[in-house]
Amino acid sequence: MTQREHWGSKVGFIFATAGSAIGLGSLWRFPYITGQNGGGAFVLLYILFTALIAIPVFVAELVMGRKSQKSAVLAFSNLSNQSEKWRLVGWFNILTSFLILSYYSVISGWSVNYTLMSLSQFTEGKSPEDIRNVFEILYRSGDINVFWLFIFVLLTVGVVFGGVRKGIEYWSKILTPALLIILICLFIYSTTLPGFGEAVKFILYPDFSKLTSKGILEALGMSFFTLSVGLGIVLTYGSYLKSDDNLPATGLIIGSVSVLVSLVASLMIFPVIFTFGLEPEMGTGLVFQTLPVLFDQLPGTLVLSTVFFVLFVFTTLTSAISMMEVLVANMMEIFFWNRKKSVLIAALGVFIMGIPTALAGSGSLFGNWKEMYGTDFFGTLSSLTGDWMMPVGGLLTAIFVGWVMGKQLISEQFLMGTKMKKILPLWLFLLRYIAPIGVFIVILQTGNIINISALTQWAKGLISW
Ligand code: PHE
C-alpha cells in the first residue's frame, strides 16, 4: 500500500482549494442566475447562506477528511463504525461529482472554443447583437461541443495524472493568482462604463418582490456550488492535510474569496449588459455573450480576449481537477487501482456522460426532452445536481459530522492547528442546528410542502419600514 500523499505547503493547499472554489460557479453560473432572479435580494440570500450554512459545512468536510485520511466512501464508512447507510452517502457524493463534472466539462469546452475564436478575432466588425448570436450558434452545434468536451477532459487527465503535489498543487499556485489579477483589471475597466451605476443597483439593492421560492433554493445551491461543498471534494482535499493546518481559517478565507469573486465577476459583467442594452436574464450564455462585447470595445482585443479565455479555461480546469480527484481518489482506495488506471476510467465515464449535454442544444439526442421536462437535458442535469443533490449531500454531511461523529472528536479536530478557539461554539451551533434545519426548510419550501412566502412578505415589510 503506498503512503497517502500530502500537500507540499499550506499555501499550496489554499490555492488548490481556492482553485476548486473559483470557477464557473462564480464566473458563469452566479451572474446568470442572479440575472434571472432579479439581482439584489438573491445576492443577499446567497451571502447569508454562504456564511451560515456553506462555510460551516465546508469546515465539517475538512474535519472529516483530516480525521479519516480517506476519501468520501471510506471516510463515511470508517468514521461511522462501518455503517452501510453512511457508506452510501459517500457514493452519493461520488455520483454528484461525476454528474457535475460531465456538464462542467462541456461548459469548460466552450471556453476553450472561445480562446480559439478570440485568436481568430471573431468579434471584428460585428454588432453586440451579432456577437451575442455566435453563442447561440455554438450551443446548437453538437459536433463542435463534443469535440471541445473531449479536449477538455484530456486536459483534466493531464493534470490529475501528476497527482496531488506535482499536478494539482503546482498548477493551482500559478493559475489561480493569474486569473484574479486579470479579473480585477477588467472590473476596474467596467467601473468606467456608463451602465456601472445601474449594475451596482441591480446587484446590491435587494428587491424582495423579485424573489421566488425557486430562487431561494437556487441561492442555497449556489452557495454550495461556489464553495464546492456537498460532494466530497473538500473532504478529499482535507484528507491530504496534516494536523497543523488551520481548518476554520481556511473555511473563512475560501468562503470570503468565493463570495468576493462572484461579486466582482457580476460587477464586471452587468455594466456591459446595461451599457449595451443586453438582457440581464439571458441565461447560460451570459458570460460568453457579454464579455466578447466588452473586449471588442477595448484596445488590444485580440490579446486581451485570448488571455482572458486562457485563464478562464485554467480556472475551470482547477475546479474540474478537484471533481476528477474525488472520483480517482475513491477508486484508488476502494478498488486498489493505481492512479493512472483510475484516471483513465473516470475520464472515459465523464466523457460519455458529457455527450448528452454537449448535444443538448442541437436536439440530436433526446430531442423531446425539453417538451417533457421543461428544460433541455443540460438544464435538467444542472438543476438536479446544483439545486438538489449538493444541498442534500451537504445536509447529510452536516448531520453526520454534527451528530454522528461525536462532539468531542470534532471539537478536537476543529481546534487542532488553530488559534480561533472562541468560534468553536458558534461553528457547532451552525453545523448542528442551523445548517440541517436551514437546508431542510428550503427543500420543503421548494417541494411546496411548506410556504415561506409569508416570511418574504414579512421581510419586505421590515425593509420598507
Ligand atoms: N466551485 C466550483 C465553481 O465555482 C464548481 C465546483 C462545484 C467545483 C462542485 C467542484 C465541485 O466553479
Short mmCIF file of C-alpha atoms and ligand atoms in Angstrom, two decimals:
data_model
loop_
_atom_site.label_atom_id
_atom_site.label_comp_id
_atom_site.label_asym_id
_atom_site.label_seq_id
_atom_site.Cartn_x
_atom_site.Cartn_y
_atom_site.Cartn_z
CA MET A 1 0.00 0.00 0.00
CA THR A 2 1.53 3.33 -0.97
CA GLN A 3 1.58 6.13 1.56
CA ARG A 4 -1.07 8.80 1.27
CA GLU A 5 0.15 11.96 -0.45
CA HIS A 6 0.01 15.27 1.40
CA TRP A 7 0.08 18.89 0.29
CA GLY A 8 3.59 20.30 -0.08
CA SER A 9 2.77 23.58 1.66
CA LYS A 10 -0.06 25.45 3.35
CA VAL A 11 -0.13 28.00 0.54
CA GLY A 12 -0.38 25.22 -1.99
CA PHE A 13 -3.39 23.77 -0.21
CA ILE A 14 -5.11 27.16 -0.01
CA PHE A 15 -4.56 27.79 -3.71
CA ALA A 16 -5.74 24.32 -4.67
CA THR A 17 -8.90 24.74 -2.60
CA ALA A 18 -9.41 28.28 -3.88
CA GLY A 19 -8.82 26.90 -7.37
CA SER A 20 -11.58 24.38 -6.81
CA ALA A 21 -13.90 27.04 -5.43
CA ILE A 22 -13.25 29.71 -8.05
CA GLY A 23 -14.55 28.56 -11.37
CA LEU A 24 -17.64 28.51 -13.47
CA GLY A 25 -19.74 28.90 -10.34
CA SER A 26 -18.59 32.45 -9.69
CA LEU A 27 -17.81 33.48 -13.23
CA TRP A 28 -20.57 31.83 -15.22
CA ARG A 29 -23.37 30.47 -13.04
CA PHE A 30 -23.62 33.21 -10.42
CA PRO A 31 -24.09 36.13 -12.85
CA TYR A 32 -26.79 34.47 -14.95
CA ILE A 33 -28.73 33.05 -12.04
CA THR A 34 -28.55 36.43 -10.34
CA GLY A 35 -29.85 37.97 -13.57
CA GLN A 36 -32.75 35.53 -13.72
CA ASN A 37 -33.62 36.11 -10.08
CA GLY A 38 -33.77 39.86 -10.23
CA GLY A 39 -30.49 40.80 -8.52
CA GLY A 40 -30.03 42.20 -5.01
CA ALA A 41 -32.33 40.07 -2.86
CA PHE A 42 -30.89 36.90 -4.39
CA VAL A 43 -27.33 38.11 -3.80
CA LEU A 44 -28.10 38.90 -0.18
CA LEU A 45 -29.54 35.45 0.39
CA TYR A 46 -26.55 33.83 -1.31
CA ILE A 47 -24.18 35.64 1.04
CA LEU A 48 -26.27 34.68 4.08
CA PHE A 49 -26.40 31.02 3.05
CA THR A 50 -22.65 31.02 2.44
CA ALA A 51 -21.89 32.45 5.88
CA LEU A 52 -24.40 30.46 7.92
CA ILE A 53 -24.56 27.14 6.10
CA ALA A 54 -21.96 26.55 3.38
CA ILE A 55 -18.86 27.63 5.33
CA PRO A 56 -19.74 25.56 8.44
CA VAL A 57 -20.33 22.50 6.22
CA PHE A 58 -17.08 23.26 4.38
CA VAL A 59 -15.18 23.11 7.68
CA ALA A 60 -17.08 19.93 8.58
CA GLU A 61 -15.83 18.28 5.40
CA LEU A 62 -12.26 19.30 6.23
CA VAL A 63 -12.71 17.79 9.70
CA MET A 64 -13.93 14.51 8.18
CA GLY A 65 -11.12 14.39 5.66
CA ARG A 66 -8.30 15.18 8.03
CA LYS A 67 -9.56 12.83 10.72
CA SER A 68 -10.14 9.86 8.44
CA GLN A 69 -7.28 10.48 5.98
CA LYS A 70 -9.59 8.88 3.43
CA SER A 71 -11.87 9.99 0.60
CA ALA A 72 -15.67 10.12 0.76
CA VAL A 73 -16.76 6.47 0.76
CA LEU A 74 -14.20 5.15 3.25
CA ALA A 75 -14.39 8.33 5.32
CA PHE A 76 -18.13 7.96 5.88
CA SER A 77 -17.75 4.26 6.46
CA ASN A 78 -14.71 4.35 8.80
CA LEU A 79 -15.99 7.23 10.89
CA SER A 80 -19.34 5.52 11.44
CA ASN A 81 -18.07 2.10 12.50
CA GLN A 82 -18.57 0.73 9.02
CA SER A 83 -22.22 1.68 8.69
CA GLU A 84 -23.55 0.65 5.28
CA LYS A 85 -26.02 3.54 5.19
CA TRP A 86 -23.38 6.20 5.70
CA ARG A 87 -21.15 4.48 3.20
CA LEU A 88 -23.91 5.08 0.67
CA VAL A 89 -23.71 8.80 1.36
CA GLY A 90 -20.10 8.59 0.23
CA TRP A 91 -21.28 7.02 -3.01
CA PHE A 92 -23.89 9.74 -3.34
CA ASN A 93 -21.01 12.25 -3.18
CA ILE A 94 -19.22 10.44 -5.97
CA LEU A 95 -22.32 10.35 -8.13
CA THR A 96 -22.85 14.10 -7.66
CA SER A 97 -19.24 14.86 -8.55
CA PHE A 98 -19.45 12.64 -11.61
CA LEU A 99 -22.65 14.24 -12.92
CA ILE A 100 -21.47 17.79 -12.31
CA LEU A 101 -18.12 17.13 -13.92
CA SER A 102 -19.86 15.81 -17.04
CA TYR A 103 -21.63 19.07 -17.84
CA TYR A 104 -18.92 21.25 -16.27
CA SER A 105 -16.56 19.86 -18.89
CA VAL A 106 -18.94 20.86 -21.68
CA ILE A 107 -19.08 24.49 -20.50
CA SER A 108 -15.33 24.47 -19.98
CA GLY A 109 -15.09 23.21 -23.54
CA TRP A 110 -16.96 26.35 -24.62
CA SER A 111 -14.24 28.44 -23.03
CA VAL A 112 -11.54 26.53 -24.92
CA ASN A 113 -13.56 27.25 -28.03
CA TYR A 114 -13.76 30.95 -27.16
CA THR A 115 -9.99 31.05 -26.75
CA LEU A 116 -9.61 29.85 -30.30
CA MET A 117 -12.29 32.23 -31.56
CA SER A 118 -10.52 35.12 -29.82
CA LEU A 119 -7.38 34.28 -31.72
CA SER A 120 -9.31 34.49 -34.95
CA GLN A 121 -10.78 37.85 -33.90
CA PHE A 122 -14.35 36.73 -34.23
CA THR A 123 -15.86 39.98 -32.95
CA GLU A 124 -14.33 42.21 -35.60
CA GLY A 125 -16.91 44.27 -37.46
CA LYS A 126 -19.82 42.66 -35.60
CA SER A 127 -22.57 44.43 -33.67
CA PRO A 128 -23.18 43.44 -30.00
CA GLU A 129 -26.26 41.56 -31.23
CA ASP A 130 -24.20 39.56 -33.74
CA ILE A 131 -21.52 38.80 -31.17
CA ARG A 132 -24.24 37.53 -28.90
CA ASN A 133 -25.61 35.26 -31.59
CA VAL A 134 -22.31 33.45 -32.01
CA PHE A 135 -23.02 31.71 -28.74
CA GLU A 136 -26.42 30.53 -29.94
CA ILE A 137 -24.73 29.01 -32.97
CA LEU A 138 -22.18 27.26 -30.77
CA TYR A 139 -24.90 25.92 -28.49
CA ARG A 140 -26.70 24.38 -31.43
CA SER A 141 -23.54 22.79 -32.86
CA GLY A 142 -23.48 19.36 -31.26
CA ASP A 143 -20.39 18.03 -33.04
CA ILE A 144 -18.26 21.05 -32.08
CA ASN A 145 -19.38 20.74 -28.46
CA VAL A 146 -18.48 17.05 -28.31
CA PHE A 147 -15.07 17.85 -29.76
CA TRP A 148 -14.29 20.50 -27.14
CA LEU A 149 -15.65 18.28 -24.41
CA PHE A 150 -13.14 15.66 -25.43
CA ILE A 151 -10.26 18.15 -25.48
CA PHE A 152 -11.15 19.48 -22.07
CA VAL A 153 -11.39 16.03 -20.50
CA LEU A 154 -7.93 15.34 -21.91
CA LEU A 155 -6.57 18.49 -20.25
CA THR A 156 -8.04 17.41 -16.92
CA VAL A 157 -6.50 13.97 -17.26
CA GLY A 158 -3.12 15.56 -17.92
CA VAL A 159 -3.13 17.38 -14.59
CA VAL A 160 -4.70 14.69 -12.40
CA PHE A 161 -2.16 12.14 -13.71
CA GLY A 162 0.51 14.19 -11.96
CA GLY A 163 -1.01 13.55 -8.52
CA VAL A 164 -1.53 15.87 -5.59
CA ARG A 165 1.71 17.82 -5.34
CA LYS A 166 3.13 17.78 -8.82
CA GLY A 167 -0.21 18.07 -10.59
CA ILE A 168 -2.93 19.79 -8.64
CA GLU A 169 -0.87 21.92 -6.25
CA TYR A 170 1.72 23.01 -8.79
CA TRP A 171 -0.77 24.26 -11.36
CA SER A 172 -3.15 25.87 -8.88
CA LYS A 173 -0.39 28.05 -7.45
CA ILE A 174 0.29 29.57 -10.86
CA LEU A 175 -3.17 29.74 -12.37
CA THR A 176 -5.36 30.99 -9.54
CA PRO A 177 -3.46 34.25 -8.86
CA ALA A 178 -3.11 34.99 -12.59
CA LEU A 179 -6.86 34.81 -13.07
CA LEU A 180 -7.54 37.02 -10.07
CA ILE A 181 -5.26 39.73 -11.42
CA ILE A 182 -6.89 39.89 -14.85
CA LEU A 183 -10.33 39.79 -13.26
CA ILE A 184 -9.55 42.83 -11.14
CA CYS A 185 -8.21 44.74 -14.15
CA LEU A 186 -11.40 44.06 -16.12
CA PHE A 187 -13.52 45.01 -13.16
CA ILE A 188 -11.71 48.36 -12.93
CA TYR A 189 -12.45 48.98 -16.59
CA SER A 190 -16.12 48.10 -16.11
CA THR A 191 -16.44 50.76 -13.42
CA THR A 192 -15.85 53.38 -16.12
CA LEU A 193 -18.77 52.21 -18.28
CA PRO A 194 -21.97 54.29 -18.20
CA GLY A 195 -24.01 51.26 -17.09
CA PHE A 196 -21.92 50.71 -13.93
CA GLY A 197 -24.27 52.62 -11.62
CA GLU A 198 -27.27 50.65 -12.79
CA ALA A 199 -25.35 47.40 -12.38
CA VAL A 200 -24.42 48.23 -8.80
CA LYS A 201 -28.04 49.00 -8.04
CA PHE A 202 -29.20 45.78 -9.69
CA ILE A 203 -26.76 43.63 -7.75
CA LEU A 204 -26.76 45.31 -4.38
CA TYR A 205 -30.26 46.71 -3.94
CA PRO A 206 -32.48 43.98 -2.51
CA ASP A 207 -35.96 43.92 -4.01
CA PHE A 208 -37.68 41.04 -2.24
CA SER A 209 -40.70 41.12 -4.51
CA LYS A 210 -38.49 39.55 -7.19
CA LEU A 211 -37.55 36.58 -5.03
CA THR A 212 -39.38 33.32 -5.74
CA SER A 213 -39.22 30.07 -3.80
CA LYS A 214 -37.22 28.58 -6.65
CA GLY A 215 -34.82 31.48 -6.26
CA ILE A 216 -34.35 30.64 -2.58
CA LEU A 217 -33.32 27.08 -3.38
CA GLU A 218 -31.06 28.34 -6.14
CA ALA A 219 -29.35 30.74 -3.72
CA LEU A 220 -28.66 27.85 -1.36
CA GLY A 221 -27.46 25.63 -4.20
CA MET A 222 -25.30 28.49 -5.43
CA SER A 223 -23.59 28.92 -2.07
CA PHE A 224 -22.76 25.20 -2.07
CA PHE A 225 -21.70 25.21 -5.70
CA THR A 226 -19.25 28.10 -5.47
CA LEU A 227 -17.66 26.63 -2.35
CA SER A 228 -17.56 23.11 -3.87
CA VAL A 229 -19.38 21.82 -0.79
CA GLY A 230 -21.64 18.77 -0.52
CA LEU A 231 -19.94 16.36 -2.88
CA GLY A 232 -16.86 15.17 -1.05
CA ILE A 233 -14.30 17.45 -2.70
CA VAL A 234 -13.40 19.48 0.33
CA LEU A 235 -13.38 16.22 2.27
CA THR A 236 -10.87 14.69 -0.15
CA TYR A 237 -8.66 17.78 -0.17
CA GLY A 238 -8.88 17.80 3.65
CA SER A 239 -7.59 14.23 3.70
CA TYR A 240 -4.28 15.45 2.25
CA LEU A 241 -3.87 17.83 5.23
CA LYS A 242 -1.60 17.42 8.19
CA SER A 243 -2.50 18.07 11.80
CA ASP A 244 -1.10 21.62 11.98
CA ASP A 245 -3.34 23.12 9.30
CA ASN A 246 -5.89 25.70 10.35
CA LEU A 247 -9.35 24.48 9.34
CA PRO A 248 -11.66 27.35 10.41
CA ALA A 249 -9.33 29.95 8.90
CA THR A 250 -9.32 28.01 5.64
CA GLY A 251 -13.12 27.98 5.64
CA LEU A 252 -13.32 31.70 6.23
CA ILE A 253 -10.69 32.57 3.64
CA ILE A 254 -12.13 30.39 0.89
CA GLY A 255 -15.69 31.46 1.71
CA SER A 256 -14.81 35.14 1.51
CA VAL A 257 -12.76 34.72 -1.64
CA SER A 258 -15.51 32.92 -3.48
CA VAL A 259 -18.18 35.46 -2.49
CA LEU A 260 -15.86 38.26 -3.49
CA VAL A 261 -15.02 36.73 -6.85
CA SER A 262 -18.72 36.17 -7.56
CA LEU A 263 -19.47 39.80 -6.80
CA VAL A 264 -16.54 41.14 -8.78
CA ALA A 265 -17.46 38.94 -11.74
CA SER A 266 -21.01 40.24 -11.66
CA LEU A 267 -19.88 43.83 -11.32
CA MET A 268 -17.73 43.26 -14.37
CA ILE A 269 -20.48 41.66 -16.45
CA PHE A 270 -23.62 43.64 -15.58
CA PRO A 271 -22.25 47.07 -16.55
CA VAL A 272 -21.71 45.64 -20.04
CA ILE A 273 -25.28 44.42 -20.10
CA PHE A 274 -26.74 47.74 -19.07
CA THR A 275 -24.40 49.77 -21.27
CA PHE A 276 -25.07 47.82 -24.46
CA GLY A 277 -28.75 47.16 -23.92
CA LEU A 278 -28.48 43.37 -23.43
CA GLU A 279 -30.82 41.39 -21.18
CA PRO A 280 -29.83 40.52 -17.57
CA GLU A 281 -31.79 37.26 -17.70
CA MET A 282 -30.12 35.96 -20.82
CA GLY A 283 -29.28 32.56 -19.31
CA THR A 284 -26.41 30.12 -19.68
CA GLY A 285 -24.64 32.08 -22.40
CA LEU A 286 -24.36 35.27 -20.37
CA VAL A 287 -20.59 35.35 -19.82
CA PHE A 288 -19.82 34.17 -23.31
CA GLN A 289 -22.16 36.70 -24.84
CA THR A 290 -21.26 39.79 -22.82
CA LEU A 291 -17.51 39.60 -22.36
CA PRO A 292 -16.64 39.50 -26.06
CA VAL A 293 -18.75 42.66 -26.44
CA LEU A 294 -16.64 44.27 -23.72
CA PHE A 295 -13.35 43.09 -25.25
CA ASP A 296 -14.41 44.39 -28.64
CA GLN A 297 -14.63 47.91 -27.19
CA LEU A 298 -11.17 47.79 -25.68
CA PRO A 299 -7.80 48.32 -27.30
CA GLY A 300 -5.84 45.13 -27.95
CA THR A 301 -8.96 42.97 -28.32
CA LEU A 302 -7.03 40.00 -29.65
CA VAL A 303 -4.55 39.77 -26.79
CA LEU A 304 -6.97 40.72 -24.06
CA SER A 305 -9.70 38.36 -25.13
CA THR A 306 -7.28 35.48 -25.68
CA VAL A 307 -5.52 35.93 -22.36
CA PHE A 308 -8.82 36.16 -20.55
CA PHE A 309 -10.23 32.99 -22.04
CA VAL A 310 -6.98 31.09 -21.49
CA LEU A 311 -7.18 31.98 -17.81
CA PHE A 312 -10.86 31.16 -17.80
CA VAL A 313 -10.02 27.69 -19.11
CA PHE A 314 -7.42 27.33 -16.39
CA THR A 315 -9.80 28.29 -13.65
CA THR A 316 -12.38 25.81 -14.82
CA LEU A 317 -9.57 23.30 -15.04
CA THR A 318 -8.62 23.72 -11.38
CA SER A 319 -12.28 23.07 -10.46
CA ALA A 320 -12.63 20.13 -12.82
CA ILE A 321 -9.45 18.66 -11.41
CA SER A 322 -10.96 18.69 -7.94
CA MET A 323 -14.05 16.80 -9.11
CA MET A 324 -11.94 14.31 -11.03
CA GLU A 325 -9.74 13.85 -7.97
CA VAL A 326 -12.77 12.79 -5.93
CA LEU A 327 -13.55 10.07 -8.43
CA VAL A 328 -9.94 8.99 -8.72
CA ALA A 329 -9.09 9.05 -5.01
CA ASN A 330 -12.15 6.97 -4.17
CA MET A 331 -11.49 4.42 -6.89
CA MET A 332 -7.87 4.06 -5.78
CA GLU A 333 -8.97 3.38 -2.22
CA ILE A 334 -11.95 1.17 -2.87
CA PHE A 335 -10.68 -0.96 -5.76
CA PHE A 336 -6.92 -0.64 -5.10
CA TRP A 337 -6.35 0.54 -8.67
CA ASN A 338 -3.35 2.72 -9.40
CA ARG A 339 -3.74 6.41 -10.22
CA LYS A 340 -3.32 6.02 -13.98
CA LYS A 341 -5.97 3.35 -14.34
CA SER A 342 -8.40 5.26 -12.11
CA VAL A 343 -7.91 8.50 -14.04
CA LEU A 344 -8.48 6.82 -17.39
CA ILE A 345 -11.65 5.06 -16.30
CA ALA A 346 -13.04 8.19 -14.63
CA ALA A 347 -12.25 10.30 -17.70
CA LEU A 348 -13.92 7.86 -20.07
CA GLY A 349 -17.04 7.84 -17.90
CA VAL A 350 -17.13 11.64 -17.72
CA PHE A 351 -16.72 11.97 -21.46
CA ILE A 352 -19.58 9.57 -22.19
CA MET A 353 -21.83 11.16 -19.61
CA GLY A 354 -21.00 14.60 -21.06
CA ILE A 355 -22.24 13.73 -24.55
CA PRO A 356 -25.98 14.29 -23.95
CA THR A 357 -25.18 17.74 -22.50
CA ALA A 358 -22.92 18.56 -25.44
CA LEU A 359 -25.75 17.61 -27.78
CA ALA A 360 -28.49 19.30 -25.74
CA GLY A 361 -28.66 22.47 -27.83
CA SER A 362 -28.61 20.63 -31.16
CA GLY A 363 -31.58 18.46 -30.25
CA SER A 364 -29.91 15.50 -31.99
CA LEU A 365 -30.19 13.39 -28.85
CA PHE A 366 -33.21 13.37 -26.55
CA GLY A 367 -34.98 15.69 -29.00
CA ASN A 368 -38.21 15.72 -26.97
CA TRP A 369 -36.56 16.24 -23.61
CA LYS A 370 -37.49 19.88 -23.38
CA GLU A 371 -41.16 19.26 -24.03
CA MET A 372 -41.23 16.66 -21.31
CA TYR A 373 -39.08 18.24 -18.61
CA GLY A 374 -39.35 21.96 -19.30
CA THR A 375 -35.64 22.48 -19.99
CA ASP A 376 -33.15 20.62 -22.16
CA PHE A 377 -31.04 17.77 -20.80
CA PHE A 378 -28.29 20.15 -19.73
CA GLY A 379 -30.75 22.34 -17.80
CA THR A 380 -32.26 19.34 -16.04
CA LEU A 381 -28.86 17.94 -15.05
CA SER A 382 -27.59 21.29 -13.86
CA SER A 383 -30.63 21.92 -11.68
CA LEU A 384 -30.82 18.34 -10.38
CA THR A 385 -27.20 18.38 -9.20
CA GLY A 386 -26.74 22.03 -8.27
CA ASP A 387 -30.09 22.74 -6.65
CA TRP A 388 -30.86 19.33 -5.15
CA MET A 389 -28.00 16.86 -4.89
CA MET A 390 -25.41 19.26 -3.48
CA PRO A 391 -27.73 20.65 -0.77
CA VAL A 392 -28.86 17.14 0.17
CA GLY A 393 -25.21 15.99 0.26
CA GLY A 394 -24.40 18.98 2.44
CA LEU A 395 -27.34 18.27 4.73
CA LEU A 396 -26.23 14.67 5.24
CA THR A 397 -22.64 15.77 5.86
CA ALA A 398 -23.81 18.31 8.46
CA ILE A 399 -25.86 15.65 10.23
CA PHE A 400 -23.02 13.14 10.08
CA VAL A 401 -20.31 15.43 11.42
CA GLY A 402 -22.59 17.31 13.81
CA TRP A 403 -24.43 14.35 15.31
CA VAL A 404 -22.79 11.03 14.43
CA MET A 405 -19.05 11.66 14.76
CA GLY A 406 -19.35 12.91 18.33
CA LYS A 407 -18.94 16.40 19.68
CA GLN A 408 -15.67 15.66 21.45
CA LEU A 409 -13.97 14.24 18.39
CA ILE A 410 -14.97 17.02 16.01
CA SER A 411 -14.14 19.73 18.54
CA GLU A 412 -10.63 18.29 18.87
CA GLN A 413 -10.20 18.27 15.10
CA PHE A 414 -11.56 21.80 14.81
CA LEU A 415 -9.14 23.12 17.42
CA MET A 416 -6.07 21.34 16.10
CA GLY A 417 -3.82 23.85 14.37
CA THR A 418 -5.95 26.93 15.02
CA LYS A 419 -5.96 29.81 17.46
CA MET A 420 -9.59 30.62 16.71
CA LYS A 421 -10.85 28.70 19.74
CA LYS A 422 -13.61 31.16 20.54
CA ILE A 423 -15.62 30.37 17.44
CA LEU A 424 -15.92 26.65 18.19
CA PRO A 425 -19.34 27.01 19.91
CA LEU A 426 -20.61 29.13 17.01
CA TRP A 427 -19.45 26.54 14.48
CA LEU A 428 -21.03 23.70 16.46
CA PHE A 429 -24.30 25.62 16.66
CA LEU A 430 -24.37 26.47 12.95
CA LEU A 431 -23.39 22.95 11.94
CA ARG A 432 -25.69 21.01 14.24
CA TYR A 433 -28.80 23.20 14.11
CA ILE A 434 -28.80 25.99 11.54
CA ALA A 435 -27.33 24.05 8.59
CA PRO A 436 -29.59 20.96 8.79
CA ILE A 437 -32.72 22.91 9.67
CA GLY A 438 -31.99 25.62 7.11
CA VAL A 439 -31.41 23.21 4.24
CA PHE A 440 -34.43 21.17 5.26
CA ILE A 441 -36.73 24.19 5.29
CA VAL A 442 -35.52 25.37 1.92
CA ILE A 443 -36.12 21.91 0.45
CA LEU A 444 -39.60 21.70 1.96
CA GLN A 445 -40.45 25.12 0.60
CA THR A 446 -39.31 24.24 -2.88
CA GLY A 447 -41.22 21.00 -2.78
CA ASN A 448 -44.28 23.14 -1.92
CA ILE A 449 -44.65 21.30 1.36
CA ILE A 450 -44.49 24.49 3.37
CA ASN A 451 -44.91 28.09 2.31
CA ILE A 452 -42.50 30.71 3.48
CA SER A 453 -43.67 33.45 1.17
CA ALA A 454 -45.33 34.86 4.28
CA LEU A 455 -41.82 35.23 5.63
CA THR A 456 -40.73 37.05 2.50
CA GLN A 457 -43.71 39.38 2.93
CA TRP A 458 -42.62 40.00 6.46
CA ALA A 459 -39.04 40.75 5.39
CA LYS A 460 -40.38 43.13 2.76
CA GLY A 461 -42.45 44.93 5.36
CA LEU A 462 -39.45 45.13 7.64
CA ILE A 463 -37.28 46.67 4.96
CA SER A 464 -39.79 49.23 3.76
CA TRP A 465 -40.33 50.14 7.39
N1 PHE B 1 -16.82 25.65 -7.05
C1 PHE B 1 -16.69 25.47 -8.44
C2 PHE B 1 -17.04 26.73 -9.18
O1 PHE B 1 -17.44 27.68 -8.61
C3 PHE B 1 -17.57 24.44 -9.00
C4 PHE B 1 -17.47 23.18 -8.37
C5 PHE B 1 -18.59 22.63 -7.91
C6 PHE B 1 -16.25 22.59 -8.26
C7 PHE B 1 -18.52 21.47 -7.28
C8 PHE B 1 -16.17 21.44 -7.65
C9 PHE B 1 -17.32 20.88 -7.16
O2 PHE B 1 -16.98 26.72 -10.36
#
